């Protein structure tokens, strides 16, 4: 695959090669003119994000959220009706969604519920078929908060070798104390790492994420991605978000979230209708209740929305860690269930 042959963009030239409007709008306060197409791939942003994520610029493709990276990777690696994707369960449902969109085969491997939903690398290796091109590992895992140990990941990378790429989704990495596995990029040619600005950096609305991997794979993913994928307002917003002062604010917000997460763990443990709170390296907690449906409904009535998944997690709810006020509101909603025999 070759990159789309876009109109040349050269500074200080008269651009009559891209059918753009010559009229510069006064809407918005952007550094770059909105009547011009953005860069096909935003170079400055790519370098800044590569620095942040611990890889080289040629090992990174900036995407519209990591959601787009999931879609791109599956479309690039899987021929419809022939190749397949392996996911663990329970995990983030978007891997399954995009595998279905592509018509890729899907293998689901249960995590070990009795061991805090640990990822079972032996079971994954046993379940792989010759056609399994991608293995998605979400670490910390959404919605269980579980992390895959580094040596287990390396076992998976080594055992699958050229047969499958291992896609490690690190959407929540900043909320734990483990380093990113981008450190391993130089050692494994079948490792891809997904990162996002939607969680720790607080820019879900900007839709910006990235996939890191070997340069030759990144080049192909880039050829598959839409030209001009990142809009000028997004590029400028994220460039600003990556300035030192903004990063310091984001880092403080992560520390606040972690402190609130630990406060919630202590507070939740006091309710007799809370059965189990799983350890979490993310910005959410998975909690088992004696009656999850009642808790969910009562919170909803009190204007607090929680997430229910069903299946193996039918009696559980995922609670995102909010601001101190929002978390207090959650606890007040739960207080109304005290002594109601809802369990
Ligand atoms: C594990 C995981 N990966 C990826 C995403 C997608 O994030 P985004 O597309 O906003 O980068 C999410 C969103 O909740 C997620 O939980």
PDB file of C-alpha atoms and ligand atoms in Angstrom, residues 64-67 70 92 94-95 138 142 169 171-172 196 198-199 207-208, ligand 1:
ATOM      1  CA  UNK A  64      -8.709  10.246  15.918  1.00  0.00           C
ATOM      2  CA  UNK A  65      -8.761   8.751  19.401  1.00  0.00           C
ATOM      3  CA  UNK A  66      -7.419   5.269  19.977  1.00  0.00           C
ATOM      4  CA  UNK A  67     -10.812   4.080  18.672  1.00  0.00           C
ATOM      5  CA  UNK A  70      -8.327  -0.071  16.715  1.00  0.00           C
ATOM      6  CA  UNK A  92     -13.235  -3.231  26.051  1.00  0.00           C
ATOM      7  CA  UNK A  94     -14.738  -1.887  20.735  1.00  0.00           C
ATOM      8  CA  UNK A  95     -12.258  -4.601  19.625  1.00  0.00           C
ATOM      9  CA  UNK A 138      -6.039  -4.090  27.352  1.00  0.00           C
ATOM     10  CA  UNK A 142     -11.336  -1.939  30.997  1.00  0.00           C
ATOM     11  CA  UNK A 169      -4.101  -0.910  24.720  1.00  0.00           C
ATOM     12  CA  UNK A 171      -5.643   3.867  27.531  1.00  0.00           C
ATOM     13  CA  UNK A 172      -5.417   3.963  31.351  1.00  0.00           C
ATOM     14  CA  UNK A 196      -5.000   8.084  24.075  1.00  0.00           C
ATOM     15  CA  UNK A 198      -8.998  10.949  26.304  1.00  0.00           C
ATOM     16  CA  UNK A 199      -8.308   9.780  29.856  1.00  0.00           C
ATOM     17  CA  UNK A 207     -10.522  12.876  19.650  1.00  0.00           C
ATOM     18  CA  UNK A 208      -6.817  12.265  19.627  1.00  0.00           C
TER      19      UNK A 208
HETATM   20  C1  LIG B   1      -9.464   0.473  26.825  1.00  0.00           C
HETATM   21  C2  LIG B   1      -9.896   1.567  25.937  1.00  0.00           C
HETATM   22  N1  LIG B   1      -9.284   1.745  24.774  1.00  0.00           N
HETATM   23  C3  LIG B   1      -9.632   2.720  23.938  1.00  0.00           C
HETATM   24  C4  LIG B   1     -10.670   3.571  24.244  1.00  0.00           C
HETATM   25  C5  LIG B   1     -11.068   4.593  23.235  1.00  0.00           C
HETATM   26  O1  LIG B   1     -10.598   5.817  23.607  1.00  0.00           O
HETATM   27  P1  LIG B   1     -10.456   7.028  22.593  1.00  0.00           P
HETATM   28  O2  LIG B   1     -11.015   6.624  21.268  1.00  0.00           O
HETATM   29  O3  LIG B   1     -11.237   8.125  23.211  1.00  0.00           O
HETATM   30  O4  LIG B   1      -8.996   7.289  22.533  1.00  0.00           O
HETATM   31  C6  LIG B   1     -11.347   3.442  25.461  1.00  0.00           C
HETATM   32  C7  LIG B   1     -12.453   4.337  25.793  1.00  0.00           C
HETATM   33  O5  LIG B   1     -13.125   4.248  26.787  1.00  0.00           O
HETATM   34  C8  LIG B   1     -10.958   2.406  26.324  1.00  0.00           C
HETATM   35  O6  LIG B   1     -11.566   2.196  27.497  1.00  0.00           O
END
